[in-house]
Amino acid sequence: MSEREKRRLRVGELPANPSEGFDTPERDQVVRDALGEHIFSDFLRNTREEWHRYICTVQERERERSLEEYQTAHLPPRTPECRLSTVAAWFSAHPEAAGRLPHPSSFH
């Protein structure tokens, strides 16, 4: 659909992220009236808290991807067994990373 047609039909843009999406119902009196002020305010607060917890948490898949990218960029290519022992040696040399990155023994 062209931009011109969107304007003609009054089709708006979707929010770029959930945070922007929270602003839309906050301004929507129909939603506010349908839910009632108490439920509406609880809904917005809980949804914002959930989003905040999500963006502040490093997901397992993100850790795995980051470790893979680090290994690819900084370790010589080897067989999986050699690579695992190299990563284990790196962890031994960098104990401060133990709490921030998954230990190589957790990879299978």
CSV table of C-alpha atoms in Angstrom, one decimal:
chain,number,residue,atom,x,y,z
A,1,MET,CA,0.0,0.0,0.0
A,2,SER,CA,1.4,3.4,-0.9
A,3,GLU,CA,1.9,6.2,1.6
A,4,ARG,CA,-0.7,8.2,-0.3
A,5,GLU,CA,-3.2,5.4,0.0
A,6,LYS,CA,-2.4,4.9,3.7
A,7,ARG,CA,-3.1,8.6,4.3
A,8,ARG,CA,-6.3,8.5,2.3
A,9,LEU,CA,-7.6,5.5,4.3
A,10,ARG,CA,-6.2,6.9,7.5
A,11,VAL,CA,-4.1,3.8,8.1
A,12,GLY,CA,-1.5,4.5,10.8
A,13,GLU,CA,1.9,3.0,11.4
A,14,LEU,CA,2.3,0.2,13.9
A,15,PRO,CA,4.4,1.0,16.9
A,16,ALA,CA,8.1,0.3,16.4
A,17,ASN,CA,8.4,-1.5,19.7
A,18,PRO,CA,6.2,-2.5,22.7
A,19,SER,CA,7.2,0.7,24.6
A,20,GLU,CA,5.7,2.8,21.8
A,21,GLY,CA,2.7,0.5,21.7
A,22,PHE,CA,1.9,1.4,25.4
A,23,ASP,CA,1.3,5.0,24.5
A,24,THR,CA,-1.6,4.2,22.1
A,25,PRO,CA,-4.1,2.6,24.5
A,26,GLU,CA,-3.0,5.2,27.1
A,27,ARG,CA,-4.5,7.9,24.9
A,28,ASP,CA,-7.5,5.8,23.8
A,29,GLN,CA,-10.5,6.8,25.8
A,30,VAL,CA,-12.6,3.9,24.4
A,31,VAL,CA,-10.2,1.3,25.8
A,32,ARG,CA,-10.0,3.2,29.1
A,33,ASP,CA,-13.8,3.4,29.4
A,34,ALA,CA,-14.2,-0.3,28.4
A,35,LEU,CA,-11.8,-1.6,31.0
A,36,GLY,CA,-12.5,1.0,33.7
A,37,GLU,CA,-9.8,3.2,35.2
A,38,HIS,CA,-8.6,0.7,37.9
A,39,ILE,CA,-8.1,-2.2,35.5
A,40,PHE,CA,-6.8,0.0,32.7
A,41,SER,CA,-4.1,1.5,35.0
A,42,ASP,CA,-3.1,-1.9,36.4
A,43,PHE,CA,-2.9,-3.3,32.8
A,44,LEU,CA,-0.6,-0.5,31.7
A,45,ARG,CA,1.6,-0.8,34.8
A,46,ASN,CA,1.9,-4.6,34.6
A,47,THR,CA,2.6,-4.5,30.8
A,48,ARG,CA,5.3,-1.9,31.2
A,49,GLU,CA,6.9,-3.8,34.1
A,50,GLU,CA,6.8,-7.0,32.0
A,51,TRP,CA,8.5,-5.2,29.1
A,52,HIS,CA,11.1,-3.7,31.3
A,53,ARG,CA,12.0,-7.2,32.8
A,54,TYR,CA,12.2,-8.6,29.3
A,55,ILE,CA,14.6,-6.0,27.9
A,56,CYS,CA,16.8,-6.2,31.0
A,57,THR,CA,17.2,-10.0,30.8
A,58,VAL,CA,19.7,-11.6,28.6
A,59,GLN,CA,18.0,-14.6,27.0
A,60,GLU,CA,19.7,-18.0,26.7
A,61,ARG,CA,19.6,-17.7,22.9
A,62,GLU,CA,21.4,-14.3,23.1
A,63,ARG,CA,24.1,-15.8,25.3
A,64,GLU,CA,24.6,-18.7,23.0
A,65,ARG,CA,24.8,-16.4,19.9
A,66,SER,CA,27.2,-14.0,21.6
A,67,LEU,CA,29.5,-16.9,22.7
A,68,GLU,CA,29.4,-18.4,19.2
A,69,GLU,CA,30.3,-15.0,17.7
A,70,TYR,CA,33.1,-14.5,20.2
A,71,GLN,CA,34.4,-18.0,19.5
A,72,THR,CA,34.2,-17.5,15.7
A,73,ALA,CA,36.0,-14.1,15.9
A,74,HIS,CA,38.7,-14.9,18.5
A,75,LEU,CA,39.4,-18.6,18.5
A,76,PRO,CA,41.1,-20.6,15.7
A,77,PRO,CA,38.7,-23.0,13.9
A,78,ARG,CA,39.0,-26.5,15.3
A,79,THR,CA,37.0,-29.6,15.8
A,80,PRO,CA,34.1,-29.2,18.3
A,81,GLU,CA,36.0,-31.1,21.0
A,82,CYS,CA,39.1,-28.9,20.6
A,83,ARG,CA,37.1,-25.8,20.5
A,84,LEU,CA,35.3,-26.8,23.8
A,85,SER,CA,38.6,-27.4,25.5
A,86,THR,CA,39.9,-24.0,24.2
A,87,VAL,CA,36.9,-22.3,25.6
A,88,ALA,CA,37.3,-24.2,28.9
A,89,ALA,CA,40.9,-23.0,29.1
A,90,TRP,CA,39.8,-19.4,28.4
A,91,PHE,CA,37.3,-19.6,31.3
A,92,SER,CA,40.1,-20.9,33.5
A,93,ALA,CA,42.2,-17.9,32.6
A,94,HIS,CA,39.3,-15.5,33.1
A,95,PRO,CA,37.4,-16.5,36.3
A,96,GLU,CA,35.8,-13.0,36.4
A,97,ALA,CA,33.7,-14.1,33.3
A,98,ALA,CA,32.3,-17.1,35.1
A,99,GLY,CA,29.2,-15.3,36.4
A,100,ARG,CA,28.5,-13.5,33.2
A,101,LEU,CA,28.8,-16.2,30.5
A,102,PRO,CA,27.6,-19.8,30.5
A,103,HIS,CA,30.3,-22.2,31.4
A,104,PRO,CA,31.4,-24.4,28.5
A,105,SER,CA,30.3,-27.6,30.3
A,106,SER,CA,26.7,-26.4,29.7
A,107,PHE,CA,27.1,-26.8,25.9
A,108,HIS,CA,26.2,-30.2,24.4
